[in-house]
Coordinates of C-alpha atoms and ligand atoms in Angstrom, one line a residue:
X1 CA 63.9 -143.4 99.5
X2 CA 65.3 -146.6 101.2
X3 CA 64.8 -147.0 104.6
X4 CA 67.7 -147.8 106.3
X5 CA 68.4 -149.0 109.7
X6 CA 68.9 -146.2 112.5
X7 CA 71.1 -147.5 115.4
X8 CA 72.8 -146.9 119.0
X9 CA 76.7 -147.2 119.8
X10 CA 76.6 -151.2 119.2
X11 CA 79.2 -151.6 121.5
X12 CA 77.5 -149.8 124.8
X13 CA 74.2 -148.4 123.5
X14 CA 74.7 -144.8 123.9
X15 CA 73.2 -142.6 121.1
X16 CA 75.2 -140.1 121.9
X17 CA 77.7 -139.6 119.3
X18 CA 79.4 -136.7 117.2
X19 CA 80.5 -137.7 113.1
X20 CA 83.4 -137.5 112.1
X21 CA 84.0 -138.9 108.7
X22 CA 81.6 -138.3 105.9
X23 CA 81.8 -139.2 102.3
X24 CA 81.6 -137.0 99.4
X25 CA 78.8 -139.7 98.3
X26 CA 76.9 -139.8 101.4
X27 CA 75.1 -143.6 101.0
X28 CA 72.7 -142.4 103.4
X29 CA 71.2 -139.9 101.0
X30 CA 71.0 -142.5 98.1
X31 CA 68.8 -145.1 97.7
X32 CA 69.5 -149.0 97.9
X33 CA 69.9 -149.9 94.1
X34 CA 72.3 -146.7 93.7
X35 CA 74.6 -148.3 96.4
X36 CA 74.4 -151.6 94.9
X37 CA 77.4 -150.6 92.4
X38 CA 79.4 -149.5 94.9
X39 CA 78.9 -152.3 97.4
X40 CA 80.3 -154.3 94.2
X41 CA 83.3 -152.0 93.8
X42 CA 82.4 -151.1 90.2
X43 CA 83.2 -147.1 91.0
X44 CA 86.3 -145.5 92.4
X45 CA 84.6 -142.9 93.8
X46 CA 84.4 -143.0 97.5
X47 CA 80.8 -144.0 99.3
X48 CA 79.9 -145.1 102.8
X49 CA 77.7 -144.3 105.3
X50 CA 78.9 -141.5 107.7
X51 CA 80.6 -142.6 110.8
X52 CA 80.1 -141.2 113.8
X53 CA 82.5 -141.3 117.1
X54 CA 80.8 -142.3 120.3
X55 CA 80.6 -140.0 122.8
X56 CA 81.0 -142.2 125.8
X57 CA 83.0 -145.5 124.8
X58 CA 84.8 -144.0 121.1
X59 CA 84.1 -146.4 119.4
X60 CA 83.6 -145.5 115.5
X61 CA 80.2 -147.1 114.0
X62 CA 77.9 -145.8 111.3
X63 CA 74.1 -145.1 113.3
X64 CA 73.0 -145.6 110.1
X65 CA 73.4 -148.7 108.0
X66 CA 72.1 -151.2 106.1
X67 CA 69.0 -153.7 107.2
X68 CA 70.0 -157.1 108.3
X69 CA 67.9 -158.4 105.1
X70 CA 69.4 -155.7 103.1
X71 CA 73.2 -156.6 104.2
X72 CA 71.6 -160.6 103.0
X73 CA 70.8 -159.6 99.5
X74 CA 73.8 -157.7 99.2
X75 CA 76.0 -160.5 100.4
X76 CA 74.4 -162.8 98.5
X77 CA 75.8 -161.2 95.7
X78 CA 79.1 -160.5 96.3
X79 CA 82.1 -161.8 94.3
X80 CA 85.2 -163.1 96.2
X81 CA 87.6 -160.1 97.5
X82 CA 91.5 -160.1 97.3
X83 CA 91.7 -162.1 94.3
X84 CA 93.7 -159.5 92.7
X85 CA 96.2 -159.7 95.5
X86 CA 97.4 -163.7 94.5
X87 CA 96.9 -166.7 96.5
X88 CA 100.5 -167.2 97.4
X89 CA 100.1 -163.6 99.6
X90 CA 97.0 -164.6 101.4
X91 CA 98.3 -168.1 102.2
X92 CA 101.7 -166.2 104.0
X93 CA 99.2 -163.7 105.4
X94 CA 97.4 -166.4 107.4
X95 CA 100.0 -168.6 107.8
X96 CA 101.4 -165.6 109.8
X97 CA 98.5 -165.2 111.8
X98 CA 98.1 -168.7 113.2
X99 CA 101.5 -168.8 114.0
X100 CA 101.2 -166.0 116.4
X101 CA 98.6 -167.6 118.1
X102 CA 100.1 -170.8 118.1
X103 CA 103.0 -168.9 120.2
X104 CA 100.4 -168.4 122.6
X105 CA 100.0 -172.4 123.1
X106 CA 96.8 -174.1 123.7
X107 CA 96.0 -175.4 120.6
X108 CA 93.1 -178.0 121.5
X109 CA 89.9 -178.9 122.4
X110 CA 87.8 -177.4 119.5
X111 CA 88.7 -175.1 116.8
X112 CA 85.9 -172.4 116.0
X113 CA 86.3 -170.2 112.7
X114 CA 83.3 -167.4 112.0
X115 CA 83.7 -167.1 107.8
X116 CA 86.7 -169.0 107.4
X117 CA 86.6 -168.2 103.6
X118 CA 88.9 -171.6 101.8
X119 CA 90.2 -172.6 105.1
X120 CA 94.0 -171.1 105.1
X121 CA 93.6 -171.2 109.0
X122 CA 91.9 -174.1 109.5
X123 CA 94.6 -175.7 107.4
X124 CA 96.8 -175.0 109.8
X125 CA 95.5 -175.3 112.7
X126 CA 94.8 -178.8 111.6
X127 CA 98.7 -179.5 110.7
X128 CA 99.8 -177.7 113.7
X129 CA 97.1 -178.3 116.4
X130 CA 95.8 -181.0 117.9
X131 CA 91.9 -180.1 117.8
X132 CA 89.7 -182.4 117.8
X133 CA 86.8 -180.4 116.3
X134 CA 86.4 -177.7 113.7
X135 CA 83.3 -176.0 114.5
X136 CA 83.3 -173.3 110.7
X137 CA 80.8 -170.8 110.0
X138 CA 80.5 -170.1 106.4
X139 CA 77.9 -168.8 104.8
X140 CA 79.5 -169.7 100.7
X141 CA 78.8 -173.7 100.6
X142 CA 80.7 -173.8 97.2
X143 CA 83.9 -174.0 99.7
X144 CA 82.6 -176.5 102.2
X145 CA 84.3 -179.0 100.7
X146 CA 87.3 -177.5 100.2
X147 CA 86.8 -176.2 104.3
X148 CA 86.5 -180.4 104.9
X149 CA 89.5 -180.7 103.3
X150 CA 91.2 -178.7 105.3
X151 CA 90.5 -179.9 108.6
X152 CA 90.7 -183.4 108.0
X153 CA 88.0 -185.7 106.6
X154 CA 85.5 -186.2 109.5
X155 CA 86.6 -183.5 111.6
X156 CA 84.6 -180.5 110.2
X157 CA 81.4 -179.4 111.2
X158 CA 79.9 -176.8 109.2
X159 CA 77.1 -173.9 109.3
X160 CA 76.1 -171.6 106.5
X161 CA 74.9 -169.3 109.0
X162 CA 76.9 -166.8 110.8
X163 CA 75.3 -165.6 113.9
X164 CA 73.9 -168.6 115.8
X165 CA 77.0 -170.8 117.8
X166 CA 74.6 -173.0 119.2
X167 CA 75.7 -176.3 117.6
X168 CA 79.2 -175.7 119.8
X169 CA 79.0 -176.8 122.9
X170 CA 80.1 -174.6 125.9
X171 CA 82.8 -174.4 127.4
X172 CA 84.4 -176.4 124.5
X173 CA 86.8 -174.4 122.3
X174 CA 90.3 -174.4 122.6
X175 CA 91.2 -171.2 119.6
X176 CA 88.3 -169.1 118.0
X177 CA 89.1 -167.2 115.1
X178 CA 87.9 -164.1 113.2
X179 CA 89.9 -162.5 110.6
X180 CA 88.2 -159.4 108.9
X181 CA 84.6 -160.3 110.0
X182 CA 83.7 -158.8 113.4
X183 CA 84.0 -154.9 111.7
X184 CA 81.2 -156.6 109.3
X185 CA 78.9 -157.4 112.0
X186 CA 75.8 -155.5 113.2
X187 CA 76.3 -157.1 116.9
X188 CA 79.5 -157.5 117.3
X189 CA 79.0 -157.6 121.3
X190 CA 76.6 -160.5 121.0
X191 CA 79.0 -162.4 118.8
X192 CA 81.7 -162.2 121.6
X193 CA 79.6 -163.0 124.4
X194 CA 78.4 -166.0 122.6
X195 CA 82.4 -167.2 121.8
X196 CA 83.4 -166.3 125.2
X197 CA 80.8 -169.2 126.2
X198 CA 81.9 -171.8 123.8
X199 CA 85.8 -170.9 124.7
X200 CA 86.7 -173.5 127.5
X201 CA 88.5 -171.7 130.8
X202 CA 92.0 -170.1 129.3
X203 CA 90.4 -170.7 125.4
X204 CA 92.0 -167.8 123.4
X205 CA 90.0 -165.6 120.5
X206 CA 91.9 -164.3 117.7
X207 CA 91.0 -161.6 115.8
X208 CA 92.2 -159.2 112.7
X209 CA 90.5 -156.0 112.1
X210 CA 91.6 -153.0 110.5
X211 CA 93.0 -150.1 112.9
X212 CA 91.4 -146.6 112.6
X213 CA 94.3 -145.3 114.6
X214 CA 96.9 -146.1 112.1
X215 CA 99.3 -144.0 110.1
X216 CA 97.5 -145.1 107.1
X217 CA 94.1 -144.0 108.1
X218 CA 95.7 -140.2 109.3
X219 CA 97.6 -140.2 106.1
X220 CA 94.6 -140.9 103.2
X221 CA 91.7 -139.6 105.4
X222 CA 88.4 -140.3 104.1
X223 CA 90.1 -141.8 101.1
X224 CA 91.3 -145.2 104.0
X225 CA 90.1 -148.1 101.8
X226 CA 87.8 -149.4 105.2
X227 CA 86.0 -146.6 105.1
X228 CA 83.6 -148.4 102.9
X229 CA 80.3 -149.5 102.6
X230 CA 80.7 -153.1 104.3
X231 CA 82.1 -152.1 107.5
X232 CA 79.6 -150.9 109.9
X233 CA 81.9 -149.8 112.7
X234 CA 85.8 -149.7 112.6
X235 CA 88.1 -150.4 116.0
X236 CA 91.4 -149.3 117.3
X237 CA 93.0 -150.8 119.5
X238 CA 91.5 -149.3 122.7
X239 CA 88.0 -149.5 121.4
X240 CA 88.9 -152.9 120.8
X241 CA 90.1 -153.7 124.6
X242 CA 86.9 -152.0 125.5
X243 CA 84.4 -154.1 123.7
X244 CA 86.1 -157.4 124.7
X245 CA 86.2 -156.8 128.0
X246 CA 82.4 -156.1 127.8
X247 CA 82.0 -159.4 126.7
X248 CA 83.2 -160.9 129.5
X249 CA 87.4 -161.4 128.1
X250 CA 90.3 -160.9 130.1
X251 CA 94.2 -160.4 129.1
X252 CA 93.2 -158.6 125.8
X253 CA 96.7 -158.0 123.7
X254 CA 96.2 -155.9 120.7
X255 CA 99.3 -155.8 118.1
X256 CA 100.2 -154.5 114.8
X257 CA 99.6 -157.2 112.1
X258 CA 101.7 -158.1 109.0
X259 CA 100.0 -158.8 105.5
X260 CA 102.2 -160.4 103.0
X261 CA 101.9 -158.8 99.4
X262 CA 103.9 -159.6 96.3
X263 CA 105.8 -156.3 95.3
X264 CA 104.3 -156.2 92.1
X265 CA 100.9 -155.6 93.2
X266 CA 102.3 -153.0 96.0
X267 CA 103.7 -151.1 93.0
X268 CA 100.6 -151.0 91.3
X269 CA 98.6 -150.0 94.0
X270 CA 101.0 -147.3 94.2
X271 CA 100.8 -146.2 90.9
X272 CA 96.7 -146.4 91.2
X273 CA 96.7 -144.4 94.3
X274 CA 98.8 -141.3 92.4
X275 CA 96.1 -141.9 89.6
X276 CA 98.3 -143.9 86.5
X277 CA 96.1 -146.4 85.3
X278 CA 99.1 -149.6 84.9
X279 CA 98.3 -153.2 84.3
X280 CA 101.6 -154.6 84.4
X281 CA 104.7 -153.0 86.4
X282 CA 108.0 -154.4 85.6
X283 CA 108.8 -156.2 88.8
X284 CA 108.7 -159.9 89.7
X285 CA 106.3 -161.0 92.6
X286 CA 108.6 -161.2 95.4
X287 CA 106.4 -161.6 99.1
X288 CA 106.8 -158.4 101.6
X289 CA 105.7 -158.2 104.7
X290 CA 104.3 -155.1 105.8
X291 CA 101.9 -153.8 109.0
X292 CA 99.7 -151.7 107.0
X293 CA 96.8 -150.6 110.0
X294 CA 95.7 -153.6 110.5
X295 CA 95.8 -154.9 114.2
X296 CA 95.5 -158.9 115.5
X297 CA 93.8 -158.9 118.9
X298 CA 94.2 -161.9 121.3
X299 CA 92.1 -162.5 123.5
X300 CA 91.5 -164.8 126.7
X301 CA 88.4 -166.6 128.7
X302 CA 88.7 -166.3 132.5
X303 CA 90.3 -169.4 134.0
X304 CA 87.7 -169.2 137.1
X305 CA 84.2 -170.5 135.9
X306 CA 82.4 -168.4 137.5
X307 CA 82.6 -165.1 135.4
X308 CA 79.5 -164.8 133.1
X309 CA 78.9 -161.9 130.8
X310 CA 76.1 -160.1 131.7
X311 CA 75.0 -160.0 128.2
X312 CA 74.4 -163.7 128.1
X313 CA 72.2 -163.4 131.6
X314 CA 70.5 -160.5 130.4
X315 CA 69.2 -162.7 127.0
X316 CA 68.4 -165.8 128.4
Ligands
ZN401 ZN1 79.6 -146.5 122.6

């Protein structure tokens, strides 16, 4: 049997917790090379580690998961996701995204992106912005090139690695960005506490998760696509507020979120979802915007200087 790694709340560190969603393949009864197919998506059949609901801050998190050096071999071999969806769709997506940050204003100093994938945001941010820096975390390096491209030759400075921000100085970072990675991370509340330091006073975080309080969710049940072997814990939009304001953020805004797909692919989804196996539907690829439980959080570092997270004291 695999062991696997047993865990408190990682948001406040309570153990206390009651499940709540459990998967007719429960991964935590199955061994590491039996996941490995479904980490890849090779099966439809649903299986994830149960998730449990903490008892004193709600958050939803799995107390049991994956090993740091598991979650690295299993990364390591991951294809790309959302191919199937079409560039075209992920570029409007993003595009969308930075332009409701951009709303916000601010848009210098340094730009800081953890898994920035090809570098739609960076892109631009780089047209739009006026950074002077693009600190990127990304862990693929057959896309660094394409992430210098994107923010301008000589600007970008990258890092395969995805938990150390170290290279960035403090206090230096104008917009940070995370779209679908902090629901992928085992610490999520050190990863905030260490953006909150390199965010310069009034510095703004962005972030896209999925939301476990949406419609969707309550409508397909354990059958909600997140539910799924690569999220360790899954936010609303209160568990959300909660964490960030652990981490030492202020003037948290929490919105719905539009993805952009091309009606094609929403009709086959469709048709997949009611079980019809189609390839092809008969309808051209027109772009449609849709908030489909996924929420973009906003996020702002104290003007005064004096606020430190007491996470960041308590590890140094
Ligand atoms: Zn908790």
């Amino acid at each position: 049997m695999t062991d696997y790694l047993h865990r408190n709340c990682p948001a406040c560190g309570s153990s206390d917790s009651r499940r709540e969603v459990r998967a007719a393949k429960t991964a935590e009864t199955m061994t590491l090379d039996q996941l490995r197919p479904f980490w890849a998506g090779l099966f439809k059949a649903k299986c994830f580690f149960s998730y449990h609901r903490c008892r004193n801050c709600a958050l939803l998190y799995n107390p049991m998961f994956f090993t740091p050096d598991q979650l690295g071999d299993l990364y390591a071999r991951m294809a790309p996701n959302m191919d199937a969806v079409g560039d075209a769709a992920i570029v409007a997506t993003q595009q969308g995204y930075f332009a409701r940050a951009a709303a916000q204003g601010g848009l210098d100093g340094g730009y800081l992106e953890i898994g920035p994938d090809v570098g739609h945001i960076v892109r631009e941010a780089a047209l739009h912005g006026g950074f002077d820096r693009f600190w990127l975390f990304e862990p693929n390096v057959t896309i660094h090139d394409q992430l210098r491209d994107a923010a301008g030759r000589g600007r970008a400075r990258l890092s395969t690695g995805m938990d150390d921000l170290s290279p960035v100085p403090d206090g230096s970072v104008g917009l940070a960005v995370m779209v679908h990675v902090l629901d992928h991370l085992l610490d999520p509340l050190a990863m905030l506490a260490q953006i909150r330091a390199k965010l310069r006073p009034g510095g703004m975080l962005m972030i896209v998760t999925h939301d476990e309080s949406s419609l969707l969710r309550r409508i397909m049940g354990k059958r909600w696509p997140p539910f799924c072997l690569q999220h360790p814990e899954l936010y609303n939009p209160a568990t959300m507020k909660a964490l960030l304001g652990r981490a030492g953020f202020s003037d948290v805004v929490v919105e719905g979120s539009r993805n952009v797909f091309p009606l094609d692919f929403l009709a086959r989804q469709a048709a997949w979802a009611a079980g019809i196996r189609v390839k092809r539907v008969p309808l051209p690829p027109i772009p449609v915007g849709l908030k489909l439980g996924n929420i973009l959080t906003l996020a702002t570092a104290p003007v005064q200087a004096a606020a430190r997270s007491p996470m960041l004291e308590a590890a140094e």
